[in-house]
Amino acid sequence: MAVWSGTWVSERLGVELTGDPRLRELLGLALRRNPKRAHLLVSHVLGKHVPQSPGVVWRSGRDLGVRVRELLGPADAARAVVLGYAETATGLGHSVADGLGTAPYLHSTRRPVPGVAPAGGFEESHSHATSHLLLPEDPALLAGPGPLVLVDDEFSTGNTVLNTVRALHARYPRDRYVIVALVDMRSAADRDRLEAFASEIGARVDLVTLAAGTVLLPEGVLERGQALVAEHEAAGAAAGAGPAARAGAGASGAAAGTGARGASPGAGGAAGAGAGSAARGDAPAATDVRRVELGWPDGVPDGGRHGFTPAHRARLDAALPAMAARVADALGLAPDAPRRADAPRVLVLGCEELMYAPLALGVALEELGRAEVRFSTTTRSPVLAVDDPGYAIRTRLVFPAHDDPADGPGDRYAYNVAGAGFDAVVAVVDSAADTPALHAPDGLLAQLAAHVPHVLLAVVPSYAPAERATMLPNPLRGPAFSSYAPDDVGWLLQDLSGVRLEAPTEEREEAIQSGGAHYAESLPVEYQPSDRYQALFHTALDTSAARIARAVGAVTETVLAERSPRPVLVSLARAGTPVGVLMRRWALHRHGLDLPHYAVSIVRGRGIDANALRWLQQHHDPADVVFVDGWTGKGAITRELAAALEDFPGFDPEIAVLADPGSCVRTYGTREDFLIPSACLNSTVSGLISRTVLRADLVGPHDFHGAKFYRELAGADVSTAFLDTVTAHFDDVTTAVDADVKDLLATDRTPTWEGWAAVERISEEYGIHDVNLVKPGVGETTRVLLRRVPWKILAQRGAGADLDHVRLLAEQRGVPVEEADDLHYTCVGLIHPKYTRGATGADGHAVTGR
């Protein structure tokens, strides 16, 4: 009967596994030098420390993924994302994603990558290397609302999972998590802690494992384990003085290789020498290692460090048989050789986080049937080697890191390779790890060559997202994105509809102020108007539709006369977009011109979307582009656009607006400060599109800014009604528009910035001393009441129906309305200088009143 590979540790330290009878089939025990945990659970099916059939390793993860798919059901499984843990579970997580079938996969990494911004990180407290980074190429990969499936090799205390979920849930809250592990070894207290945490965050947390049980640790086991490790390392160091020898079970106690690096077997229970424990001498000589060109498919990532999609999986699966055949041919394995008991034994050896690529290659090589194939990988973790059948780590090879690690140089290890009777090793590394250190006399390849007759090196190209050619997508259009007709507008945005970005006003502004967060990193909760407010909107629309149509006609005719006979309308989302649609409709109705119209994002303090400008450059003459907005207030966006376009020569920075009460632009329909009904509401009058979002973890260097499509608000949508009501008056106002345009073209329209001067006066008069807390005009005042925390409203004495909706909103929020004489604007919204959670300055960050 085979000896359990945990017997040696169990007999000496009293460590026991209790629970599922399968635990001893799945796990052995070893010891390590670690101040937090002396023992190591060594998996027989993970493919990390113990060479195993690659098919067994892959199916262990794949079958867990199938169980997750059945647990979630088809709908949730289709929305799931799988996250694996570096370094040990990167291949396991990938295999679980294979079982789910439709899930994209990402694994954490300990290797920073230049040009890729982290989307998060967390700590693994008990690990040899604790810090994990999340570096998805697609910043929105983790941001969807679907289930997150977290995969680790073992679930011992739950600390790592709790740290991960806590970090991710704060940024990307969701309703469901599934934890997948080969074994669940938590104590009862740890199980209770996870249940309490799930209740605290209001999410469902499921667990899927192969087996469950508990590790029984006697009192003082950590100290006794550390002493045992020290004792056997010292014994190994004293014995390590002989020449290099092939290591294996039953070999002498001398370290294989007399230098500080080499193979470390034990003998009859004696521990093998660890790195640095043997006397220095001659390291194994460098060898001519043969290379094999795999023919890795272009564009397929080497793993899940930056994300791995089902499309990547399909391409890799198609290429694997040919890659395995190349490896077999390079090893001289005859294609028609019958299976036999003495078939060559081949180890496919991965490299730390690079587990799935060599595993998949090993599975394909195994399926060829030309050799007995095993799979394992190198690791960062230092583990004591003891050559005893009852101990899980029989031998170890020690070699220097060869991938220029961010945490500096250090030793790396390959376990149970020396002395295991392999005829050949296929070492698989990514190109970032194919360095001189790999080929050095004390490097991994030399260590392998000292113990295995044939060494083959296969290099997988390291996937570098920053090196991709920038491929900007086509504009989004309704009805897939927005309730506007497809021809009305193309949105140069990315769809973030599946991301939770909304927060209550006070909470959102608190986050802005306390952490320096930018207002564009989140969204306000969409205001849902009361029946009374909706009635006011429709009354205001009926009353003002003709006046709006006249202003639309005037600004459009001015653009056609002065800017371009066939302009490309580019509205500033989202207030400018209804105006851009109306201008396009006027040009089509009056002149038969089918003008292109796009919506782009501009963010105060951060400028216009540079990728949207690049797209426009690629598809249109920048000289024909006319930027469109709804109205001017102080002119902050006017200045923002001018500054942003300094890096994009050819674009005209002057904005065309429906109303210019601030006297900030030359191209406008009117300079009256009157009610534009599209300012009364948010998304429900703007195609059901949110404000735009610019956040580093969601918007990458090659992405458009983001926005959400609120499909669920379709029942309250008045976007088309607003457009149709105004358009119906086009014929009625044609004569007036012609007269207005004649006057406009003959008028000196040089901006006077009177609005800015008026805002400065109000700021001083009311003791605010900060123009960023003064929001002028009907449109801006409405925004203050809908999205901010207002102090008071100033209204022109005698202002009529234009302010009915403002008065109602002020009443609902308990905000006083003060009438004033000689006010430049119809109304002005003020934010209290002592209550700045509702205020953001010109740079988009919270400001402090004086």
XYZ file of C-alpha atoms in Angstrom, residues 537-779:
243
model
C -41.747 70.104 -18.218
C -44.467 69.480 -20.799
C -45.976 72.913 -20.197
C -42.555 74.531 -20.553
C -41.904 72.568 -23.735
C -45.189 73.632 -25.308
C -44.507 77.243 -24.341
C -40.900 77.429 -25.466
C -40.793 75.039 -28.457
C -41.143 77.794 -31.051
C -38.473 79.936 -29.361
C -36.118 76.937 -29.274
C -36.822 76.139 -32.939
C -35.975 79.733 -33.837
C -32.682 79.576 -31.939
C -31.858 76.197 -33.533
C -32.454 77.658 -36.978
C -30.368 80.749 -36.239
C -27.332 78.885 -34.934
C -27.483 76.276 -37.727
C -27.732 78.895 -40.490
C -24.832 80.822 -38.923
C -22.692 77.698 -38.924
C -23.536 76.973 -42.591
C -22.763 80.555 -43.573
C -19.532 81.051 -41.612
C -17.995 77.718 -40.663
C -18.601 75.117 -43.394
C -21.191 74.391 -46.079
C -21.192 70.724 -44.923
C -20.195 70.803 -41.261
C -19.568 67.745 -39.106
C -21.553 68.399 -35.942
C -19.827 67.173 -32.773
C -21.926 67.758 -29.677
C -20.487 67.798 -26.177
C -22.274 65.018 -24.334
C -24.701 65.192 -22.907
C -26.251 68.704 -22.719
C -25.105 69.491 -26.260
C -26.469 66.318 -27.831
C -30.194 67.256 -28.101
C -29.104 70.554 -29.654
C -26.839 68.750 -32.124
C -29.715 66.467 -33.143
C -31.989 69.476 -33.658
C -29.336 71.305 -35.742
C -28.940 68.216 -37.909
C -32.710 68.037 -38.348
C -32.865 71.728 -39.311
C -30.166 71.296 -41.978
C -32.001 68.285 -43.405
C -35.429 69.966 -43.273
C -34.388 73.334 -44.684
C -31.530 72.416 -47.052
C -31.680 68.653 -47.599
C -28.241 68.309 -45.967
C -27.645 64.977 -44.240
C -24.969 66.148 -41.802
C -22.864 63.737 -39.737
C -23.408 64.188 -36.000
C -21.379 62.671 -33.191
C -21.347 63.102 -29.424
C -18.061 63.214 -27.513
C -17.072 63.592 -23.878
C -15.377 66.624 -22.382
C -14.463 66.627 -18.695
C -13.773 69.777 -16.725
C -10.151 69.736 -15.584
C -9.201 66.830 -17.875
C -10.119 68.003 -21.333
C -11.861 66.469 -24.303
C -11.649 62.777 -25.187
C -8.412 62.609 -27.184
C -9.313 59.237 -28.718
C -12.598 60.679 -29.996
C -10.620 63.464 -31.665
C -8.302 60.898 -33.238
C -11.320 59.017 -34.586
C -12.680 62.242 -36.075
C -9.289 62.962 -37.647
C -9.329 59.529 -39.264
C -12.835 59.915 -40.706
C -13.363 63.634 -41.387
C -11.537 66.854 -42.170
C -10.987 68.541 -38.782
C -11.658 71.910 -40.437
C -15.282 70.829 -40.967
C -15.855 69.870 -37.328
C -18.133 72.204 -35.384
C -18.427 71.580 -31.652
C -21.943 72.052 -30.283
C -23.199 72.657 -26.734
C -26.489 73.628 -25.155
C -25.661 76.902 -23.477
C -22.887 78.871 -21.811
C -22.661 79.700 -18.117
C -19.364 81.195 -17.020
C -17.641 79.794 -20.095
C -15.617 77.111 -18.295
C -16.213 74.474 -20.996
C -15.423 77.030 -23.696
C -12.017 77.567 -22.127
C -11.570 73.837 -21.491
C -12.142 73.016 -25.156
C -9.768 75.715 -26.381
C -7.005 74.411 -24.103
C -7.598 70.782 -25.072
C -7.430 71.483 -28.818
C -3.983 73.053 -28.593
C -2.584 69.548 -29.109
C -4.882 68.908 -32.090
C -4.227 71.528 -34.772
C -6.869 71.781 -37.461
C -9.900 71.765 -35.157
C -11.681 75.074 -34.553
C -12.121 75.479 -30.782
C -15.124 77.801 -31.023
C -18.330 76.207 -29.742
C -21.727 76.776 -31.363
C -24.443 76.999 -28.703
C -28.170 77.372 -28.622
C -28.015 80.112 -25.957
C -25.061 82.265 -24.897
C -26.162 84.271 -21.845
C -22.546 84.414 -20.676
C -21.407 86.123 -23.907
C -18.598 83.559 -24.243
C -18.848 82.527 -27.929
C -19.422 84.022 -31.384
C -21.769 81.360 -32.769
C -25.136 81.154 -31.028
C -28.858 81.169 -31.587
C -29.643 83.705 -28.868
C -28.023 85.385 -25.904
C -31.189 85.314 -23.834
C -31.115 83.267 -20.631
C -34.356 81.384 -21.088
C -35.662 77.949 -20.224
C -34.401 75.206 -22.514
C -36.576 72.251 -21.474
C -33.784 69.755 -22.154
C -32.015 71.296 -19.133
C -34.952 70.370 -16.880
C -34.247 66.647 -16.943
C -31.245 64.356 -17.135
C -31.006 61.215 -19.250
C -34.731 61.035 -20.004
C -34.438 64.023 -22.332
C -30.981 63.065 -23.649
C -31.543 59.693 -25.260
C -31.388 57.875 -21.884
C -27.620 58.437 -21.758
C -25.820 59.295 -18.521
C -23.210 61.924 -17.980
C -19.845 60.785 -19.260
C -17.375 58.912 -17.072
C -13.593 59.097 -17.010
C -11.979 56.705 -14.540
C -8.586 55.051 -14.981
C -9.761 51.550 -14.103
C -12.594 51.716 -16.646
C -11.130 53.856 -19.428
C -7.787 52.712 -20.780
C -5.331 54.668 -22.938
C -6.954 53.358 -26.129
C -10.596 53.715 -25.044
C -13.259 56.344 -25.487
C -14.667 57.869 -22.318
C -17.630 55.926 -20.957
C -21.324 56.456 -20.333
C -24.373 54.398 -19.414
C -27.550 53.695 -21.353
C -30.452 53.658 -18.889
C -32.725 51.244 -20.768
C -34.750 50.716 -17.619
C -36.005 54.340 -17.780
C -37.622 53.890 -21.203
C -41.085 54.395 -19.719
C -40.164 57.938 -18.628
C -38.220 58.862 -21.775
C -39.252 62.130 -23.446
C -36.178 62.500 -25.673
C -38.024 61.936 -28.943
C -41.029 63.939 -27.780
C -38.759 66.919 -27.092
C -37.162 66.692 -30.540
C -40.444 66.190 -32.392
C -42.180 69.043 -30.585
C -39.434 71.507 -31.478
C -39.052 70.191 -35.048
C -42.798 70.699 -35.635
C -42.223 74.488 -35.387
C -39.444 74.681 -38.003
C -41.734 75.875 -40.793
C -43.381 78.410 -38.475
C -40.122 80.169 -37.616
C -38.389 80.184 -41.007
C -39.055 83.852 -41.721
C -37.949 84.912 -38.231
C -34.793 82.798 -38.533
C -33.824 84.434 -41.806
C -34.161 87.873 -40.199
C -32.219 86.772 -37.112
C -29.355 85.383 -39.183
C -29.143 88.521 -41.272
C -28.796 90.557 -38.071
C -26.325 88.120 -36.530
C -24.039 88.120 -39.554
C -23.980 91.902 -39.506
C -23.388 92.156 -35.743
C -20.127 92.324 -33.833
C -20.393 89.106 -31.847
C -17.015 89.240 -30.162
C -17.333 87.567 -26.749
C -17.368 90.089 -23.904
C -17.350 87.498 -21.066
C -19.936 89.633 -19.248
C -21.193 86.500 -17.562
C -17.831 85.809 -15.966
C -17.691 89.364 -14.622
C -21.225 89.001 -13.239
C -20.300 85.774 -11.483
C -17.275 87.424 -9.871
C -19.497 90.242 -8.569
C -22.005 87.774 -7.106
C -19.207 85.787 -5.505
C -17.924 88.869 -3.691
C -21.324 90.349 -2.859
C -22.505 87.173 -1.146
C -19.221 86.581 0.665
C -18.442 83.379 -1.206
C -15.123 84.510 -2.712
C -15.019 81.519 -5.067
C -16.541 81.635 -8.556
C -16.654 77.824 -8.623
C -19.509 77.947 -6.109
C -21.615 80.196 -8.365
C -23.599 78.422 -11.114
C -25.199 80.972 -13.479
C -28.123 80.602 -15.865
C -31.315 78.578 -15.967
C -29.536 75.445 -17.171
